[in-house]
Short mmCIF file of N, CA and C in Angstrom, two decimals:
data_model
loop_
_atom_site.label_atom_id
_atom_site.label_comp_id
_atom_site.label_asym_id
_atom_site.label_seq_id
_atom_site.Cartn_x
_atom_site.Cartn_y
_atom_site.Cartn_z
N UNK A 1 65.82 83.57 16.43
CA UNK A 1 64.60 84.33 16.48
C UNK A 1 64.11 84.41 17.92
N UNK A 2 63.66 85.76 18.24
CA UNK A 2 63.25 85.85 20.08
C UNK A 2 61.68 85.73 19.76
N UNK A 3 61.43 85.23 20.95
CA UNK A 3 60.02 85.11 20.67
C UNK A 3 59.89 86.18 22.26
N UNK A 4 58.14 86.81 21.58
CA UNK A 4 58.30 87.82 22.58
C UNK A 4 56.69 88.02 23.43
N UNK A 5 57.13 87.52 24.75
CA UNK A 5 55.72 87.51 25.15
C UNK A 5 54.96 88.82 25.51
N UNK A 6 53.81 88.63 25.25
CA UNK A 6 53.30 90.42 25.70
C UNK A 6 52.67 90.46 27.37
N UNK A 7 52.61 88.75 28.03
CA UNK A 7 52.90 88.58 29.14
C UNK A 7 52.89 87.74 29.82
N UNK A 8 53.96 87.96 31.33
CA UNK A 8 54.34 86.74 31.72
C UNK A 8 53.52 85.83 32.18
N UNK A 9 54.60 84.86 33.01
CA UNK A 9 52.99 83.84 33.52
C UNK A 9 52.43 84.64 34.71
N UNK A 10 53.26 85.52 35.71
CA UNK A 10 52.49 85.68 36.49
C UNK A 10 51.00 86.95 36.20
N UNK A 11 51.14 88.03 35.19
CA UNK A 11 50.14 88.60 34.68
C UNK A 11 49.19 87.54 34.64
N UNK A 12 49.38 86.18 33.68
CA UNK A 12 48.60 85.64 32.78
C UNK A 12 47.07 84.92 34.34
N UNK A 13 47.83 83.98 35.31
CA UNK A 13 47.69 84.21 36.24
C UNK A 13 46.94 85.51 37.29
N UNK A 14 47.27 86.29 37.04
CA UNK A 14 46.32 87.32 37.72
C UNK A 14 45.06 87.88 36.67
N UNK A 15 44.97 87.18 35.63
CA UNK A 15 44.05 87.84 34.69
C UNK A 15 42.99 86.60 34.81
N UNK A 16 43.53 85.68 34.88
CA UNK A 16 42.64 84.36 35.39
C UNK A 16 42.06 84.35 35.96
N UNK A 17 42.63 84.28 37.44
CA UNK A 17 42.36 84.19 38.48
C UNK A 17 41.07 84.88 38.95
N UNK A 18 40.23 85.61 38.76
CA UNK A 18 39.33 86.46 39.06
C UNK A 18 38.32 85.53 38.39
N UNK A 19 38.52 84.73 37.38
CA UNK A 19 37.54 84.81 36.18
C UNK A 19 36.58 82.76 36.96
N UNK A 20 38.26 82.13 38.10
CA UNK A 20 38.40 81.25 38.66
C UNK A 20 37.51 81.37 39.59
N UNK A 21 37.40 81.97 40.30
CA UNK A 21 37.19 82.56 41.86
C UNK A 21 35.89 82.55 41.32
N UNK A 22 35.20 82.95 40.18
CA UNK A 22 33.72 83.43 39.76
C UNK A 22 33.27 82.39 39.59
N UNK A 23 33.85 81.71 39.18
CA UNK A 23 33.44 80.01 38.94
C UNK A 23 33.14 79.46 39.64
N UNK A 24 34.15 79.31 40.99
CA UNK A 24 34.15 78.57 41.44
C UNK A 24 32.85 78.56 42.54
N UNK A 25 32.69 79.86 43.17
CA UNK A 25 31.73 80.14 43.91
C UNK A 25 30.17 80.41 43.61
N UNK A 26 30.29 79.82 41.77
CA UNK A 26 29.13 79.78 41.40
C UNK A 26 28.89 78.42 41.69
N UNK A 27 29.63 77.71 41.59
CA UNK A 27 29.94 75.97 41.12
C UNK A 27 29.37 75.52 42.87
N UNK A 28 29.59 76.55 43.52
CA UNK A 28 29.96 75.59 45.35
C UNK A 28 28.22 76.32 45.67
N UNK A 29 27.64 77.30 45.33
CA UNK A 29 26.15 77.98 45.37
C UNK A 29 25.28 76.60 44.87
N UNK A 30 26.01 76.82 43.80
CA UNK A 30 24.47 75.19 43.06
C UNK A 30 24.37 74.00 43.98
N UNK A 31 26.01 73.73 44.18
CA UNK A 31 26.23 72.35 45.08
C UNK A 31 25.48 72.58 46.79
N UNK A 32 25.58 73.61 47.14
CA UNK A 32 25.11 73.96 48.64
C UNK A 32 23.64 73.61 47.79
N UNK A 33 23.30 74.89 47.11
CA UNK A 33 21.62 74.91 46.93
C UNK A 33 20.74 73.82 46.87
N UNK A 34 21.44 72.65 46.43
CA UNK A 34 20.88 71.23 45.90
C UNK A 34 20.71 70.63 47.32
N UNK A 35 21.87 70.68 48.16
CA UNK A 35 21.25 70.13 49.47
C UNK A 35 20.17 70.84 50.58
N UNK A 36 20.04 71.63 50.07
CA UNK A 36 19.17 72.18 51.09
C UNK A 36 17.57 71.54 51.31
N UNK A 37 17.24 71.40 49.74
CA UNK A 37 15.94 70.99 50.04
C UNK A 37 14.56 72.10 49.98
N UNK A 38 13.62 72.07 50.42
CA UNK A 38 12.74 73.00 50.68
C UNK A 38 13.25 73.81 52.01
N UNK A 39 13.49 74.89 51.74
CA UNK A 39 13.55 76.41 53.13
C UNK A 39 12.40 76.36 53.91
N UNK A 40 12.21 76.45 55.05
CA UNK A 40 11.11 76.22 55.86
C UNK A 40 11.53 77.67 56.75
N UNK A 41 10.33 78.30 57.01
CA UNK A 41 10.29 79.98 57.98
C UNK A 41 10.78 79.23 59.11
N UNK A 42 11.40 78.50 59.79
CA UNK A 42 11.93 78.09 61.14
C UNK A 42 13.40 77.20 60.88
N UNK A 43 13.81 77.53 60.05
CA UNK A 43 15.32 76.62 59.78
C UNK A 43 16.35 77.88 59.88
N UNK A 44 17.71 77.48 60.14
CA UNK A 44 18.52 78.41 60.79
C UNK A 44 18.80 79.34 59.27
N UNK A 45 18.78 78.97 58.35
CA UNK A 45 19.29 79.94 57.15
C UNK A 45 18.72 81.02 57.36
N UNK A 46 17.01 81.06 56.97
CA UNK A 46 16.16 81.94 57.13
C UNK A 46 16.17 82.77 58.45
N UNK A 47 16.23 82.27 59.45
CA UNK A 47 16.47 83.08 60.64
C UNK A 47 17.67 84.04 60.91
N UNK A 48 18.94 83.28 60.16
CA UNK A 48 19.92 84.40 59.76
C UNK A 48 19.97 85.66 58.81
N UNK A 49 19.14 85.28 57.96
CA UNK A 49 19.09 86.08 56.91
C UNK A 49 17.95 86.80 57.39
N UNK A 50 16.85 86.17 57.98
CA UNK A 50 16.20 87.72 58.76
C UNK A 50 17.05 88.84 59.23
N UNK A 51 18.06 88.50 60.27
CA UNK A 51 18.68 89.00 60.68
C UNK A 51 19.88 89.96 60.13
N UNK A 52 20.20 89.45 58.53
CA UNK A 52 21.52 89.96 58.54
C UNK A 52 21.54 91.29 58.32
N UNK A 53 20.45 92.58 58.18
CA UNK A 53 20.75 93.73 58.28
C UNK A 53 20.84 94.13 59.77
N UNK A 54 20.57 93.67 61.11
CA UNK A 54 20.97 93.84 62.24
C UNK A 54 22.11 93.62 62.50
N UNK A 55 23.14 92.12 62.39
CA UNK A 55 24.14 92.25 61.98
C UNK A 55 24.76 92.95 61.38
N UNK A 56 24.87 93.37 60.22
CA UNK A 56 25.25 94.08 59.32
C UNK A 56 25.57 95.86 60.31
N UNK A 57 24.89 96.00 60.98
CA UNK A 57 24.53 97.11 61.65
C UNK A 57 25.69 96.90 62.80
N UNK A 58 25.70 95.73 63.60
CA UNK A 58 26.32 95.56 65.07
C UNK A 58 27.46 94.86 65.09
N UNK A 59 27.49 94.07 63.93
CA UNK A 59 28.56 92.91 64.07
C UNK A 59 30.18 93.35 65.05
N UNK A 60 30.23 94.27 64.21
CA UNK A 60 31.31 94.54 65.21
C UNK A 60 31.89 95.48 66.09
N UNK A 61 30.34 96.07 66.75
CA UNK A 61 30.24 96.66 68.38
C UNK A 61 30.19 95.77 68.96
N UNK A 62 29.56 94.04 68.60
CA UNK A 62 29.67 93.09 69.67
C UNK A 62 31.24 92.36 69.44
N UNK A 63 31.75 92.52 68.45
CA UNK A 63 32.65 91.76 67.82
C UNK A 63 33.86 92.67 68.73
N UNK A 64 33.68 93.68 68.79
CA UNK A 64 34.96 94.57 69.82
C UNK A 64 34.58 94.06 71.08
N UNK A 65 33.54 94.25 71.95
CA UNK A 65 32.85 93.90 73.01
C UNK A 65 33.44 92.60 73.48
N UNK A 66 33.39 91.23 72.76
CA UNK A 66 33.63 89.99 72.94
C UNK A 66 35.60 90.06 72.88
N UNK A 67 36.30 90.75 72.31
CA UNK A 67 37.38 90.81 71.94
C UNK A 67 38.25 91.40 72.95
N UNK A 68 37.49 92.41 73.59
CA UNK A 68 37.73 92.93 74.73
C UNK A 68 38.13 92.49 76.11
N UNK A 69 36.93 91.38 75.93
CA UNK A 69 36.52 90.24 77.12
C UNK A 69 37.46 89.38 77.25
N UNK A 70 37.94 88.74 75.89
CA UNK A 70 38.56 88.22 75.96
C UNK A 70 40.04 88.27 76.69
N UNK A 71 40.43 89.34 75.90
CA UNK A 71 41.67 89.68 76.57
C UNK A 71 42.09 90.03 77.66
N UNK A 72 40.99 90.44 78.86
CA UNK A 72 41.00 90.68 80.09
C UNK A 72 41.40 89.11 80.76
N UNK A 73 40.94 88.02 80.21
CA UNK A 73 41.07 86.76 81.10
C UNK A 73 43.13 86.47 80.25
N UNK A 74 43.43 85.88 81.44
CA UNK A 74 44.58 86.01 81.06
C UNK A 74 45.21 84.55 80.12
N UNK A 75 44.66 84.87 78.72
CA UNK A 75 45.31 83.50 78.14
C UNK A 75 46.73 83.72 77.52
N UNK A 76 47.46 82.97 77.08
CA UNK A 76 48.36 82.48 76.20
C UNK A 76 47.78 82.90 74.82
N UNK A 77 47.89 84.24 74.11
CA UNK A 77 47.21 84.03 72.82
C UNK A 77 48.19 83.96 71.65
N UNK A 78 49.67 83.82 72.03
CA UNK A 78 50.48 83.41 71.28
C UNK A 78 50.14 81.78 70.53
N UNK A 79 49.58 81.08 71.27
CA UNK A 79 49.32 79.72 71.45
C UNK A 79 48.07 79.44 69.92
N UNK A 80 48.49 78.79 68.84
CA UNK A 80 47.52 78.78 68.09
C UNK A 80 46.50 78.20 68.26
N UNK A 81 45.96 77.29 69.61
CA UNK A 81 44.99 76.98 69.50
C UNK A 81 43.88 78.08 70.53
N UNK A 82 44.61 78.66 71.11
CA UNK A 82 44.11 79.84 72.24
C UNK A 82 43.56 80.79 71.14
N UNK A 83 44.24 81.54 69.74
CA UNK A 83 44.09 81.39 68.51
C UNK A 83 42.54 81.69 68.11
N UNK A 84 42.72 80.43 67.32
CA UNK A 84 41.59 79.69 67.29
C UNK A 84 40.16 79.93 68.09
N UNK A 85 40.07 79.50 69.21
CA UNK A 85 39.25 79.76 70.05
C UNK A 85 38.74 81.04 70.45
N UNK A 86 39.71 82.10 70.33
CA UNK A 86 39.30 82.98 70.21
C UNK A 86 38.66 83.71 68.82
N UNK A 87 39.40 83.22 68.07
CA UNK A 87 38.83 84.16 66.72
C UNK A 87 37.53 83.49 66.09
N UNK A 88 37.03 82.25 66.94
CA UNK A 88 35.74 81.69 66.48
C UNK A 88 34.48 81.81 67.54
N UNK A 89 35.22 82.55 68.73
CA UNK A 89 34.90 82.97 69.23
C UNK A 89 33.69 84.33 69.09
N UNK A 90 34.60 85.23 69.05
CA UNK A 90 34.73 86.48 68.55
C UNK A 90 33.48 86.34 67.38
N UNK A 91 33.63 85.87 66.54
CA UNK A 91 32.84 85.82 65.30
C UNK A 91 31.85 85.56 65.45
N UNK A 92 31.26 84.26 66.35
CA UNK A 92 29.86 83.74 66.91
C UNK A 92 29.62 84.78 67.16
N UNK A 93 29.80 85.95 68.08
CA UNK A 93 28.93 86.81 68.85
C UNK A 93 29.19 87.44 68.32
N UNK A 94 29.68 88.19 67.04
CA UNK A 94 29.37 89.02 66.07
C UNK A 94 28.16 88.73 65.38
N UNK A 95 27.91 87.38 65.46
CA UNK A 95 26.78 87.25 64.49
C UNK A 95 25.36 86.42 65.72
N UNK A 96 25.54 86.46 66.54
CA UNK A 96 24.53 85.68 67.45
C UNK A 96 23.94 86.81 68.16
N UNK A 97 24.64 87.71 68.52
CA UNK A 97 24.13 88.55 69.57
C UNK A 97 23.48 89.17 68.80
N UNK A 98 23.74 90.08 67.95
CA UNK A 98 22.92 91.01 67.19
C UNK A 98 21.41 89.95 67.17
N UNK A 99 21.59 88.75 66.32
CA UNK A 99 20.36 87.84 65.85
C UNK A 99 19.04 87.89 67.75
N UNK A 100 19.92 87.67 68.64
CA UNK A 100 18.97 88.20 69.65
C UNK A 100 18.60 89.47 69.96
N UNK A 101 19.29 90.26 69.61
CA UNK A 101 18.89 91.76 69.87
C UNK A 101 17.74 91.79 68.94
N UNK A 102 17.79 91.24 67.71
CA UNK A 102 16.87 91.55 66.74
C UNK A 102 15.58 90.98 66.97
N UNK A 103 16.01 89.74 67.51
CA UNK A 103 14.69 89.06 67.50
C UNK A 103 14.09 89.45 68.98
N UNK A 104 14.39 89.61 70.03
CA UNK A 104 13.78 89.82 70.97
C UNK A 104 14.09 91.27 71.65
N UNK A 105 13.98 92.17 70.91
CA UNK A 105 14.21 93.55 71.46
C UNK A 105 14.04 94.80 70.45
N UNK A 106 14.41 94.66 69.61
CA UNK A 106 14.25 95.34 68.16
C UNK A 106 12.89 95.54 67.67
N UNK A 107 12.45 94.06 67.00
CA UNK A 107 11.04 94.21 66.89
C UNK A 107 10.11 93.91 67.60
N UNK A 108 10.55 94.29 68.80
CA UNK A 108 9.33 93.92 70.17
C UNK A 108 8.89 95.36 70.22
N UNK A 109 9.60 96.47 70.14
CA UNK A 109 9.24 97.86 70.36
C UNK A 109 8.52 98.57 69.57
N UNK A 110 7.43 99.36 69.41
CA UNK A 110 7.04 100.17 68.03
C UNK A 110 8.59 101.04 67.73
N UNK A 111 9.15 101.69 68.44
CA UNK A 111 10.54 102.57 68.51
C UNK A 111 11.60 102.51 67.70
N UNK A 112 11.50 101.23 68.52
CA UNK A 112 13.01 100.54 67.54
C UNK A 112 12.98 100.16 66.45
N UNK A 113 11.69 99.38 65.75
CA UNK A 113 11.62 99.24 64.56
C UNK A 113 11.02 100.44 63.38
N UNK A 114 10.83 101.59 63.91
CA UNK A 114 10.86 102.61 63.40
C UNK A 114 12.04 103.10 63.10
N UNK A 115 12.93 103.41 64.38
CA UNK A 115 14.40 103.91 64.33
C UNK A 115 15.52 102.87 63.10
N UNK A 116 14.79 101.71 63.24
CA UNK A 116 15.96 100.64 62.43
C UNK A 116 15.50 100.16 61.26
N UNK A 117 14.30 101.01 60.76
CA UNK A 117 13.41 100.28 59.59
C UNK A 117 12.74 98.90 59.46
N UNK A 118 12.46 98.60 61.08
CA UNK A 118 12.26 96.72 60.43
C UNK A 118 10.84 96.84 60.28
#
């Protein structure tokens, strides 16, 4: 007698897997959320999340900008830790620069925060 699957493991596996991923990043939200404590208007979360529609906006005009820079200085970027340094690089000032543009230039202007909705 054949026995007959309607599917394999790797389907079974990709039908999972989504359902995993939902879990899991619900499971790691509660665990972060619990340490946080009380949010205070001057702690770095909140100050990011002010920010993240400026980001959202620039991330990566500064993120080319910094990438750019980089590559003009002459490293080894075959080198995984050259790597590294760069691609954590890169990312900080995707997300730092904008957070100063925003905070000290953006909504300093009547203009700009007209033009950018803040």
């Amino acid at each position: 007698m054949e026995v007959i699957y309607f599917l394999n493991m790797d389907e079974n596996i990709n039908i999972v897997l989504p359902f995993i991923g939902i879990w899991f990043i619900i499971e790691a939200s509660k665990s972060i959320s619990k340490g946080w404590g009380e949010v205070n208007k001057n702690s770095w979360l909140m100050l990011v999340s002010a920010s993240s529609y400026i980001i959202y906006l620039f991330h990566t005009t500064f993120e080319g900008i910094t990438k750019a820079m980089l590559h003009r200085i002459p490293f080894n970027s075959g080198l995984w830790y050259v790597f590294v340094f760069e691609s954590i690089t890169v990312v900080l000032m995707g997300v730092i620069i904008p957070m100063i543009l925003h905070r000290w230039v953006l909504k300093k202007y009547k203009i700009t925060r007209i033009l950018f909705g803040l």
